[in-house]
Coordinates of C-alpha atoms in Angstrom, one line a residue:
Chain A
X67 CA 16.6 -42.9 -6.9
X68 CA 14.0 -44.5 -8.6
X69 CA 11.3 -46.7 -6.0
X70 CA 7.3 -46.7 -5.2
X71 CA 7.7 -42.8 -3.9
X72 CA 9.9 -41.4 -6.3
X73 CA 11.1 -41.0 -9.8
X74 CA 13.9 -39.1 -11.6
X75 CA 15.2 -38.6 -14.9
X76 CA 16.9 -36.3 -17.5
X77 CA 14.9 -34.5 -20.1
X78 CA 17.3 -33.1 -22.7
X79 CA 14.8 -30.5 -24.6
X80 CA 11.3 -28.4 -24.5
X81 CA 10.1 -31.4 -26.4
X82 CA 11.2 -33.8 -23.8
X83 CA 9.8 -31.5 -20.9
X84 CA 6.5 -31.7 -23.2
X85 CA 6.4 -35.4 -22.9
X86 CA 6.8 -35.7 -19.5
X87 CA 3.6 -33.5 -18.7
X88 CA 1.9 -35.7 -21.6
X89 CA 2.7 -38.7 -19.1
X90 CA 1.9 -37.2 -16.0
X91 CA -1.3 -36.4 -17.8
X92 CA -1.9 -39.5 -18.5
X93 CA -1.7 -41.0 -15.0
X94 CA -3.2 -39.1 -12.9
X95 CA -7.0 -38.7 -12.1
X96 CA -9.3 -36.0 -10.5
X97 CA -8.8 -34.4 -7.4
X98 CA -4.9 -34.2 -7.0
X99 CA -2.8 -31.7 -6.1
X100 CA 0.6 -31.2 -8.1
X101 CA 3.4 -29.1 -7.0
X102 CA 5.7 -28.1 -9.7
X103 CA 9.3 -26.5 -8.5
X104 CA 12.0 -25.0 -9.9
X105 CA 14.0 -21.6 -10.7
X106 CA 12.5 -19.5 -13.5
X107 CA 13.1 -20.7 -16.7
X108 CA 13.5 -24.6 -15.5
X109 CA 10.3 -24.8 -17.9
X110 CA 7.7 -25.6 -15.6
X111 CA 4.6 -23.9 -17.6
X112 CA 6.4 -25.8 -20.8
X113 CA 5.8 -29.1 -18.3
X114 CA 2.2 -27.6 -18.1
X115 CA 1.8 -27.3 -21.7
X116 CA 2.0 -30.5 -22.2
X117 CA -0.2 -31.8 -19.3
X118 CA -2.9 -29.3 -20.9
X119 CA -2.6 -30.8 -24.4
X120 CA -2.6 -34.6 -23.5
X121 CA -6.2 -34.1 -21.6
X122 CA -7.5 -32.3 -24.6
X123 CA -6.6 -28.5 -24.1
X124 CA -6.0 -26.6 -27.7
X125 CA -5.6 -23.0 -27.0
X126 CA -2.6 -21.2 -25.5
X127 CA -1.6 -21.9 -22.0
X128 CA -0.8 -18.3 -20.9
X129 CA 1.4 -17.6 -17.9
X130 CA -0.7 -17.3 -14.6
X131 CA 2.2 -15.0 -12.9
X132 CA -0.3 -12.1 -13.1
X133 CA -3.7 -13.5 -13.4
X134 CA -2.4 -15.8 -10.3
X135 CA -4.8 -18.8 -12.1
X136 CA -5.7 -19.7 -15.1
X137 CA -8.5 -22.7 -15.2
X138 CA -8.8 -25.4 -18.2
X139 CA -12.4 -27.1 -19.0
X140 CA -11.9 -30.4 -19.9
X141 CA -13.1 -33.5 -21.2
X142 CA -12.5 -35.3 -18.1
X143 CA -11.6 -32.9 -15.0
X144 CA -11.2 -29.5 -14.6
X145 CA -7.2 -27.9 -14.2
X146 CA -6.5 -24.9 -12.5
X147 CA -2.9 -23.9 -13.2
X148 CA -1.7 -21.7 -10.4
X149 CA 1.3 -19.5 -10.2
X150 CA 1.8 -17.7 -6.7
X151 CA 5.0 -16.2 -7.8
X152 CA 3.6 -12.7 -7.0
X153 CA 2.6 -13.3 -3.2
X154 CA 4.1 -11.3 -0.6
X155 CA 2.0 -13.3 2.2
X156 CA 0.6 -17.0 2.5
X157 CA -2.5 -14.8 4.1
X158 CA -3.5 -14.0 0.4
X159 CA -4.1 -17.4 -0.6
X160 CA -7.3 -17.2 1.8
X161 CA -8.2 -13.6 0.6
X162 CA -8.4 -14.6 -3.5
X163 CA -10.2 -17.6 -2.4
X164 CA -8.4 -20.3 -4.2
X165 CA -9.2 -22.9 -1.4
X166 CA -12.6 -23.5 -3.7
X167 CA -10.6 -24.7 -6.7
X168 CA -9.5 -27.3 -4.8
X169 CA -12.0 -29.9 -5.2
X170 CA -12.6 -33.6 -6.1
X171 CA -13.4 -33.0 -10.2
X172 CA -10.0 -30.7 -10.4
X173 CA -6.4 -31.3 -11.1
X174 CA -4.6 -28.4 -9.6
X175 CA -1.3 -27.2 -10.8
X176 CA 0.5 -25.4 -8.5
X177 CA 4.0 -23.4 -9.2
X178 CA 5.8 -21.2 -6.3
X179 CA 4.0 -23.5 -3.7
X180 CA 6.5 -21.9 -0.8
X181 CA 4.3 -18.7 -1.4
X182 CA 1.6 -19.7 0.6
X183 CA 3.6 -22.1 3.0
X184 CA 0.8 -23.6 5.5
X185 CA -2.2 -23.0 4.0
X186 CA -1.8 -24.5 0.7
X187 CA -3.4 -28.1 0.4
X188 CA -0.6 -30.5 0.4
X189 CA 0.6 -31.8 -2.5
X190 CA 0.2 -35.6 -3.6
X191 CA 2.6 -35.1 -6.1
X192 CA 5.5 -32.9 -6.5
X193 CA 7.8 -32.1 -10.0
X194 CA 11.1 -30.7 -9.4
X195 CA 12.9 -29.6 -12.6
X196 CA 16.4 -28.4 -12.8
X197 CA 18.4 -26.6 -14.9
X198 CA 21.4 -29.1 -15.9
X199 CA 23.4 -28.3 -19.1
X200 CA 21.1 -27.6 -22.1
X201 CA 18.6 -29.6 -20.6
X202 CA 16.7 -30.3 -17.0
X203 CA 16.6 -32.7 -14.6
X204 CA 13.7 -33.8 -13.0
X205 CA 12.5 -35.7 -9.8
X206 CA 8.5 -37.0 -9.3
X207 CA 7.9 -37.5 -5.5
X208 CA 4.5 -38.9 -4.5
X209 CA 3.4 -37.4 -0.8
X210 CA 0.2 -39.6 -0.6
X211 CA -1.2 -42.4 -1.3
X212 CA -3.0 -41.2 -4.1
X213 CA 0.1 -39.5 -5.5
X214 CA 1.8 -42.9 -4.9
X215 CA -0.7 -44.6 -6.9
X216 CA -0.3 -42.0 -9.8
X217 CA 3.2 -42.0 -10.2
X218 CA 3.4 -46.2 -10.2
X219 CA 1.2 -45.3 -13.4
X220 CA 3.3 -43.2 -15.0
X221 CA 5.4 -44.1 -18.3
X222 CA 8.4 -42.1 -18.2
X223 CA 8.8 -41.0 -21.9
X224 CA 11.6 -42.5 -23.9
X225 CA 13.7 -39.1 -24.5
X226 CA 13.5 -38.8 -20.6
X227 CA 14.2 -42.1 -19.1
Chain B
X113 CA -29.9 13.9 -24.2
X114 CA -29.7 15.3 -21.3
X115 CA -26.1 14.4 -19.2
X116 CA -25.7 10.8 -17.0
X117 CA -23.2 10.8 -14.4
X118 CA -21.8 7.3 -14.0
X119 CA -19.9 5.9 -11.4
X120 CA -17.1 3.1 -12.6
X121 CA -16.0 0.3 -10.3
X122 CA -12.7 -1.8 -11.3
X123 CA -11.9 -4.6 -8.7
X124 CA -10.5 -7.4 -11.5
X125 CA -7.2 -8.0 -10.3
X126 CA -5.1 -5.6 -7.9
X127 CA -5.8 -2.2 -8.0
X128 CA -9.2 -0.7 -6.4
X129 CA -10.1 2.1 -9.1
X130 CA -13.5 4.1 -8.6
X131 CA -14.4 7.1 -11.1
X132 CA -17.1 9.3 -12.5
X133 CA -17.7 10.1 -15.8
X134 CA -20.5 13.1 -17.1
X135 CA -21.3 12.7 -20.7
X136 CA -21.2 16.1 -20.7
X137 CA -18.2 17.2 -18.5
X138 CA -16.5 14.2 -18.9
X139 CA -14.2 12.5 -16.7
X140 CA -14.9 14.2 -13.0
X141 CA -12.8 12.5 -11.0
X142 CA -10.7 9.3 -10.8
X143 CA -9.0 7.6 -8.0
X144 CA -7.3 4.7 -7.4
X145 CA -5.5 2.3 -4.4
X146 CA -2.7 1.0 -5.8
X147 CA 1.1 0.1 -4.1
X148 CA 2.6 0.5 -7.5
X149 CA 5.2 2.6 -8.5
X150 CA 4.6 5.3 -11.3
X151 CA 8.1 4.7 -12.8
X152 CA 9.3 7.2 -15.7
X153 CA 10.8 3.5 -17.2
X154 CA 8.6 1.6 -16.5
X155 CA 9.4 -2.2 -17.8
X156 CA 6.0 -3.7 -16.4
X157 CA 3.3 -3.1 -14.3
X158 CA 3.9 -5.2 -11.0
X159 CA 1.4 -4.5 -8.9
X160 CA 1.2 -5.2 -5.0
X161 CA -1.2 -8.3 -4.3
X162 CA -1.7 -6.6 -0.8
X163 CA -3.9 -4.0 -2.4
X164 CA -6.3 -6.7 -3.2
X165 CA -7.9 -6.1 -0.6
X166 CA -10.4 -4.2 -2.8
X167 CA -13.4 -4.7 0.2
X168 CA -11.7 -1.8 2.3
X169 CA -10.7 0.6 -0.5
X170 CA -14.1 0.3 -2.3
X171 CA -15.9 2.8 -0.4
X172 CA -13.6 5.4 1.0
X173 CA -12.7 5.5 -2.9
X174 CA -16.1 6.3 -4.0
X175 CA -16.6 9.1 -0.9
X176 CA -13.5 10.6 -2.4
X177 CA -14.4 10.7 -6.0
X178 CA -18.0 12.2 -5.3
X179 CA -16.6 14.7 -2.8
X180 CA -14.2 15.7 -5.8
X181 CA -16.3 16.1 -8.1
X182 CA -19.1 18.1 -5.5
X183 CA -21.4 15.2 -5.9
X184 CA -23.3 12.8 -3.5
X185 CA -25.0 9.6 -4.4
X186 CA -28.2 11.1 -5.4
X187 CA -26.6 12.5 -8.5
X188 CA -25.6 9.2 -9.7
X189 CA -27.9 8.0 -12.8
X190 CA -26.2 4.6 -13.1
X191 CA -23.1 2.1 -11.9
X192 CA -20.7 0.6 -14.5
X193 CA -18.3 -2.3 -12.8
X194 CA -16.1 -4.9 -14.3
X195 CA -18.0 -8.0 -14.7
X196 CA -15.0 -9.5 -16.0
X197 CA -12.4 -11.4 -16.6
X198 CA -9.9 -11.2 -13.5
X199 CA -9.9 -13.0 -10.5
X200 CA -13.6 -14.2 -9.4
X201 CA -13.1 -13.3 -5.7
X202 CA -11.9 -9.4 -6.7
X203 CA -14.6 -9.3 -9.2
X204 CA -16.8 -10.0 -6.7
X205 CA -16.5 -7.4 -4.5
X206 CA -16.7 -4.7 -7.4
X207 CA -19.5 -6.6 -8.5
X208 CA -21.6 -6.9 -5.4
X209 CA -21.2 -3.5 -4.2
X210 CA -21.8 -1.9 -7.5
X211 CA -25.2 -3.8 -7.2
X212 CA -26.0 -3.1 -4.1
X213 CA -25.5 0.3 -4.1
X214 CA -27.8 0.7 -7.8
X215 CA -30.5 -1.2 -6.1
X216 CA -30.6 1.1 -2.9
X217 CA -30.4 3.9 -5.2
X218 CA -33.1 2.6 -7.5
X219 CA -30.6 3.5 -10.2
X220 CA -29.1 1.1 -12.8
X221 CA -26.0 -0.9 -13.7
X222 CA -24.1 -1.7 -16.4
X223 CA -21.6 -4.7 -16.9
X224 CA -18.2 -3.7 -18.4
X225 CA -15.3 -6.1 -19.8
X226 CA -12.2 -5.2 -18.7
X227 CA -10.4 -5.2 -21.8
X228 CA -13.1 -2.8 -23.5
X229 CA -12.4 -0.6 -20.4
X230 CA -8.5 -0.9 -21.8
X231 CA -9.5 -0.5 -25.3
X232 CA -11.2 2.9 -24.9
X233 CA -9.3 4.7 -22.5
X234 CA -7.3 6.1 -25.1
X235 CA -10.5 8.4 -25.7
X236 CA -10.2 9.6 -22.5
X237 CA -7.0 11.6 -22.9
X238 CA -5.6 14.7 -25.3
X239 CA -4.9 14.4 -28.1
X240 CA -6.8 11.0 -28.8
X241 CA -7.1 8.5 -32.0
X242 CA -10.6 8.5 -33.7
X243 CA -12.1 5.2 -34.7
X244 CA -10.9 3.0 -36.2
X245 CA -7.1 2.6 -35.0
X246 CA -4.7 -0.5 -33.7
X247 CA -4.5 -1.3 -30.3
X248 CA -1.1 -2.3 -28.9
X249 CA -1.7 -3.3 -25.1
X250 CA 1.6 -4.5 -23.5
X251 CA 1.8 -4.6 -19.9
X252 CA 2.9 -7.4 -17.4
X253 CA -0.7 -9.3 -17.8
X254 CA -1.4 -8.5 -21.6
X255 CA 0.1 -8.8 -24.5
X256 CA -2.2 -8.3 -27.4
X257 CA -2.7 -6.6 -30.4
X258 CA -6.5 -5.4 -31.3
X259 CA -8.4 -3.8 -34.1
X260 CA -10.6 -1.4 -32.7
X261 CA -13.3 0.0 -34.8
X262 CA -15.9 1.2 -32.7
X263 CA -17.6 0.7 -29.3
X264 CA -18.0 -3.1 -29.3
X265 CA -16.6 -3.6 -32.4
X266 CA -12.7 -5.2 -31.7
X267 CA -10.6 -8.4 -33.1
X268 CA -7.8 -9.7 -31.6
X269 CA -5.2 -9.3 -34.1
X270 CA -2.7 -11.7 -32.1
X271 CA -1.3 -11.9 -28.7
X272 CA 1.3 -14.0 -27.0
X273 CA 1.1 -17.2 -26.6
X274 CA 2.5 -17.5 -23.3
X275 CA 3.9 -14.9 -20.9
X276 CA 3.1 -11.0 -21.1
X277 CA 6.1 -8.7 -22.4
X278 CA 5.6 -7.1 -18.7
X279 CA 6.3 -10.3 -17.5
X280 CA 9.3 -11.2 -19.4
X281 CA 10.8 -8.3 -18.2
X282 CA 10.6 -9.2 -14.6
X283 CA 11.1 -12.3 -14.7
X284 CA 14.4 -11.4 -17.2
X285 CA 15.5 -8.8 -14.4
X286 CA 15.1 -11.8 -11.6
X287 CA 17.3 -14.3 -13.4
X288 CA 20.2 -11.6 -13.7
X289 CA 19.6 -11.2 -9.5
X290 CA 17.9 -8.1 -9.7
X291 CA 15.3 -7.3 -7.2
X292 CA 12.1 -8.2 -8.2
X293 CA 9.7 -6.6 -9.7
X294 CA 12.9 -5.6 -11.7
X295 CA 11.8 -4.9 -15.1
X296 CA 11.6 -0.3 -14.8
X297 CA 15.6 -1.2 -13.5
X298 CA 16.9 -3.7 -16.6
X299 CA 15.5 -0.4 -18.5
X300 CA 17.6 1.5 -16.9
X301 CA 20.6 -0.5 -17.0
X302 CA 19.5 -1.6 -20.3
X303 CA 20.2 2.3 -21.7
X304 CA 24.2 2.1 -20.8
X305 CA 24.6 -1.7 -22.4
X306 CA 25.9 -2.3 -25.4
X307 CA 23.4 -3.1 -28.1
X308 CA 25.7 -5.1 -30.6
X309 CA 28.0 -7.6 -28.3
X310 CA 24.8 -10.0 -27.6
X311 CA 22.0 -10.9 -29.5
X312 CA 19.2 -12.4 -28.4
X313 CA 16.2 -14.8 -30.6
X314 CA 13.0 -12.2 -31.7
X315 CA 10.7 -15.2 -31.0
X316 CA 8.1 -15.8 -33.8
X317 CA 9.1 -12.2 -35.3
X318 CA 9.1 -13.8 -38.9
X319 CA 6.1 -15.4 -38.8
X320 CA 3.2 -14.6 -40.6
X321 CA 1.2 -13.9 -38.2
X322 CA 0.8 -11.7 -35.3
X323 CA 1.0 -14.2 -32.2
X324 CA 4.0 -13.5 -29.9
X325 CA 5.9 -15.9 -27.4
X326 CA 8.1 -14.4 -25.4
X327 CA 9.0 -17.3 -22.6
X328 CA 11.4 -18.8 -24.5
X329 CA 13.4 -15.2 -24.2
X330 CA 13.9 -16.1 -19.9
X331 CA 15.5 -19.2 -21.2
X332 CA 18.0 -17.5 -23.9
X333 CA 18.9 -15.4 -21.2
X334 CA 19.4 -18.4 -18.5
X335 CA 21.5 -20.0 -21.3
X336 CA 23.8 -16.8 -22.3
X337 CA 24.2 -15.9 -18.2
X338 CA 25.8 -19.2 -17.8
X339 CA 27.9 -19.2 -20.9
X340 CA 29.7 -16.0 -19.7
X341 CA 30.2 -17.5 -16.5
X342 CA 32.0 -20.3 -17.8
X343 CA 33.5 -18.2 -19.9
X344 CA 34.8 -15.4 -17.5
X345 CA 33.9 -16.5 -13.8
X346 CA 31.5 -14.0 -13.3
X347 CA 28.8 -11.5 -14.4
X348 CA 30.4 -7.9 -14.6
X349 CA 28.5 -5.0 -14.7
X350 CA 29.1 -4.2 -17.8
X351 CA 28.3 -7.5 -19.3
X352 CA 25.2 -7.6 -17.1
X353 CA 24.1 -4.3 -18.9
X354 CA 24.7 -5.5 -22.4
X355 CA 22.8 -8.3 -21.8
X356 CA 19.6 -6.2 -20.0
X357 CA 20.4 -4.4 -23.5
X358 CA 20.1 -7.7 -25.5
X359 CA 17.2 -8.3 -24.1
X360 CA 15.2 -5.1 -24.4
X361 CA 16.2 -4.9 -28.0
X362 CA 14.3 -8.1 -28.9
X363 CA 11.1 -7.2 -26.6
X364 CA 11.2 -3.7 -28.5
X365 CA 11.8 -5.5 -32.0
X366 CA 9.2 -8.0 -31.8
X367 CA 6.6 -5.5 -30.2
X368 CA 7.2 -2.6 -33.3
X369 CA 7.7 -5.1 -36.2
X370 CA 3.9 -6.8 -35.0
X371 CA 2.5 -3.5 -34.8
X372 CA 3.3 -2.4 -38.5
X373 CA 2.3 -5.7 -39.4
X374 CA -0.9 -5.4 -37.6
X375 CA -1.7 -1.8 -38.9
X376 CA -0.8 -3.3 -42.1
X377 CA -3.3 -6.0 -41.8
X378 CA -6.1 -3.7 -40.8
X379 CA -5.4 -1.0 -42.9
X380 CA -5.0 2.0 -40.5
X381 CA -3.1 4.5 -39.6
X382 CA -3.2 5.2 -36.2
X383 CA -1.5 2.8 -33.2
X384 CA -2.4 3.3 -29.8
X385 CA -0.1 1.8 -26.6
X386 CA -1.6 1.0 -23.7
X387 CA -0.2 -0.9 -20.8
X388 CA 2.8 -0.7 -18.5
X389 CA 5.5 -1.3 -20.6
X390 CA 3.9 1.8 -23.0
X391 CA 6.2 3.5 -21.1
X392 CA 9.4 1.8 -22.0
X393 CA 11.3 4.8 -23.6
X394 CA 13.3 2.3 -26.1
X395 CA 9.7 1.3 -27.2
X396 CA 8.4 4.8 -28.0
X397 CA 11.7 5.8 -30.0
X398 CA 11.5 2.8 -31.8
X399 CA 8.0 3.1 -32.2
X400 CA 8.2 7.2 -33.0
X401 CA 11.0 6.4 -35.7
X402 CA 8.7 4.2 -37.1
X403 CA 5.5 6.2 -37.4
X404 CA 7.5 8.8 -38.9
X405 CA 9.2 6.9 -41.6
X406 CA 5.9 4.8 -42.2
X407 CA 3.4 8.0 -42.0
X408 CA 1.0 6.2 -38.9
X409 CA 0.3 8.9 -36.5
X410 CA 1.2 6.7 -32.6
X411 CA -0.9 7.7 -29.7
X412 CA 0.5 7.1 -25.5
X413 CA -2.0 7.8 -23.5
X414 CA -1.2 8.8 -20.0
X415 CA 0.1 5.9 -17.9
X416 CA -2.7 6.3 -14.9
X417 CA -5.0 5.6 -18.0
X418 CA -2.8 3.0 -19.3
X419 CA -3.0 0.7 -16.2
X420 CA -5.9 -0.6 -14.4
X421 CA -8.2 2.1 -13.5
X422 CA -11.8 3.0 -13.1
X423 CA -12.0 6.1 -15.1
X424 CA -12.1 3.5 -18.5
X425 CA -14.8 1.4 -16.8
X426 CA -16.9 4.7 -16.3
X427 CA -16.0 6.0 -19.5
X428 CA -16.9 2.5 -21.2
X429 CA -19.7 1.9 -19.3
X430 CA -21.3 5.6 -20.2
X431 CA -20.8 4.2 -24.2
X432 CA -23.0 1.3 -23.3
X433 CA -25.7 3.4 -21.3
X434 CA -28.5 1.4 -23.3
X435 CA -27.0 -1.8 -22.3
X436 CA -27.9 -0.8 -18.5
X437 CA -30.1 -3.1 -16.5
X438 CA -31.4 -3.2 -13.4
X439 CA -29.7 -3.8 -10.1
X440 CA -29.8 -6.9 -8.0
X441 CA -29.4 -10.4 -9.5
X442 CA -26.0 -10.2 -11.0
X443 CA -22.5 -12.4 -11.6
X444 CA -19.1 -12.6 -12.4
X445 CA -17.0 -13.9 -15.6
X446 CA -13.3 -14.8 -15.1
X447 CA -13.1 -15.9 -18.1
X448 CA -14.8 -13.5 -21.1
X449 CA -14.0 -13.8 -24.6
X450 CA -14.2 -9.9 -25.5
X451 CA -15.5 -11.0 -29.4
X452 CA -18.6 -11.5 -27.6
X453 CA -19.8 -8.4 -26.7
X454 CA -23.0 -7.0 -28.2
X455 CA -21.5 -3.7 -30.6
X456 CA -23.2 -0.6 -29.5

């Protein structure tokens, strides 16, 4: 299903999962909210790798599992790469504070989004990736206007479409 | 010199540790709030997020360490804390009461980096490497390999470029439906596999340097899991175990063959493993087989040393004593490259 609030596709390798965060990079501006989803190992910090590196980002994009964030200085916005894997209770969103990341200069990344169910800002944009033979499916869903806007922007890579 | 007791605050990321350290007597007593489990096998350190809660535990913490040791607050002469990195709201709390408490006392404080906390608690235990020696921290939030040659004085030899060893474990132990955190029970089950019916990639293990990746491991694991069940239906116990086995035997490979090659690289003779999945008995066999073929001498400090604790920020904050200012204005760094610490 492919219309104004949604887009899907098939990416067959890491490389192709690298290009798709490349174009999400690419559309999107500051102050969204981006929910990625999918089982462990679907590749969602590979996704995030290659969001990072289209906006700039050099270094190594470490897992957040146990640091629960891991924040990017960029050229043009700042991205905060959550993972909230490790939450027992939504209640601990509040208690490390995260609520201040989200702001109108940041892009925030946001895996295991169920974690903190309610409290969490909602997403203008979620990634679903899937596990489907060697490679993954994915779906882009815009929640919001400004998600909406974003995804019309985005060029599905080749290797994906 | 006549002996400073310091009091050590570490608030970076789950556990509440508080300690005091004599430069005479030593280490005088140590406690810590923590949910996690001491395993024997331990595959990764997976700590409890509820124990976050570092604002209740700060205090009572402290009033048991001094009451340990036979001290009170007067005796203190100054208040180490990690400044960072970790999480800033956690920091925070170690940060601001460590402040407060130097300024009511008209005592100093000193700022400590985590990872120098990490790098020196090896000091803190019997027997105990001399400067300068390797550094092999692997736990479920570190990976990294460090050159340690004095107080202040560390490189980064290489680390992973993505998730922790800890980490992999867990997650590993997840995608073959054990309970998370699952990494101390892949161990286990890793111990009655069969080491030569699966093999898994050794991520990066032939290049020439001394970064690791081991993300990539989760997926070679997704991938074999569903060739065996479209193989044979389902996962048997058995084959469950041999991969677990599979598994730990890259982890293990990648982790000894990057520490020769880092004590190669620095040209020393002692290692040092710190972290979590220090405990991992595969690990130490592999790593004691090693040392004795090689002729390095390998050092495993107790594990309450190895994970987050405040004795090492005491202990570190005691070797940086001239570096301690006064209380009050003060803040936090998530982020703190350790190469840019002043050497003492």
């Amino acid at each position: 299903m492919n219309d104004t609030r949604s887009r899907s596709g098939y990416i067959p390798d890491e490389a192709a999962t690298l290009a798709l965060g490349a174009a999400l990079a690419a559309a999107i501006e500051p102050g969204l909210v981006i929910y990625l989803q999918g089982d462990l190992g679907a590749g969602k910090t590979t996704l995030t790798r290659g969001f990072l590196a289209a906006l700039g980002h050099s270094g190594r994009v470490k897992s957040p599992t146990y640091t629960l964030v891991e924040s990017y200085p960029l050229p043009r916005l700042t991205a905060h790469h959550f993972d909230l894997y490790r939450f027992a209770d939504p209640d601990e969103w509040e208690d490390a504070g995260f609520r201040d990341y989200f702001d109108a200069d940041s892009v925030c990344l946001v895996e295991w989004p169920d974690k903190a169910a309610g409290l969490l800002p909602t997403a203008d944009l979620v990634v679903e990736l899937d596990v489907a033979g060697d490679g993954r499916t994915f779906v882009l869903s815009a929640n919001s206007e400004h998600g909406t806007t974003c995804l019309s922007r985005i060029t599905i890579p080749c290797a994906a479409a | 010199m006549t002996a400073m007791l310091v009091l050590g605050i570490e608030s970076s990321c789950d556990e509440t540790g508080v300690a005091l350290y004599d430069t005479d007597a030593g280490l005088i007593a140590h406690h810590l709030h923590t949910q996690m489990a001491m395993h024997a096998e331990y595959g990764g350190v997976v700590p409890e997020l509820a124990s976050r809660d570092h604002i209740r535990r700060v205090v009572p913490l402290t009033e048991a360490c001094l009451a340990e040791a036979g001290k009170t607050l007067a005796d203190l002469d100054a208040i180490a804390y990690t400044e960072g990195p970790g999480l800033g709201g956690a920091l925070l709390v170690g940060a601001s009461y460590a402040n407060a408490l130097a300024f009511g006392l008209g005592i100093p404080v000193i700022s400590v980096h985590h990872l120098e906390g990490h790098l020196l608690s090896p000091l803190l235990a019997e027997p105990h490497p001399t400067f300068p020696f390797v550094a092999l921290l692997v736990s479920g939030g570190h990976t990294q390999l460090m050159a340690v040659r004095g107080v202040g004085d560390y490189e980064i030899l290489g680390e992973t470029l993505d998730d922790a060893a800890g980490e992999a474990f867990d997650k590993t132990a997840k995608l073959l439906g054990l309970p998370y955190p699952g990494g101390p029970l892949l161990s286990q089950l890793a111990e009655k596999g069969d080491p030569n019916r699966f093999t898994l990639p050794r991520p990066m293990l032939k290049s020439d340097n001394l970064e690791m990746s081991f993300s990539g491991l989760k997926t070679a694991v997704l991938t074999l899991v569903k060739q065996v069940q479209a193989e044979s239906g389902e996962l048997d116990d058995a084959t469950r175990n041999d991969i677990c086995r599979a598994f730990q035997e890259a982890i293990v490979d990648v982790l000894v063959q990057k520490s020769l090659k880092a004590l190669k690289r620095a040209d020393m003779n002692q290692l040092v493993v710190a972290g979590g999945v220090g405990a991992n008995k595969q690990l130490r066999t592999a790593l004691d087989a090693a040392a004795t073929k090689r002729g390095f001498a390998v050092f495993y400090p107790p594990l309450a040393l190895c994970t987050d604790n405040g004795a090492m920020i005491a202990y570190a904050g005691a070797q940086r004593l001239k570096f301690a200012r006064e209380a009050g204005g003060f803040g936090v760094k998530p982020r703190w490259d350790l190469g840019t610490l002043p050497k003492v």
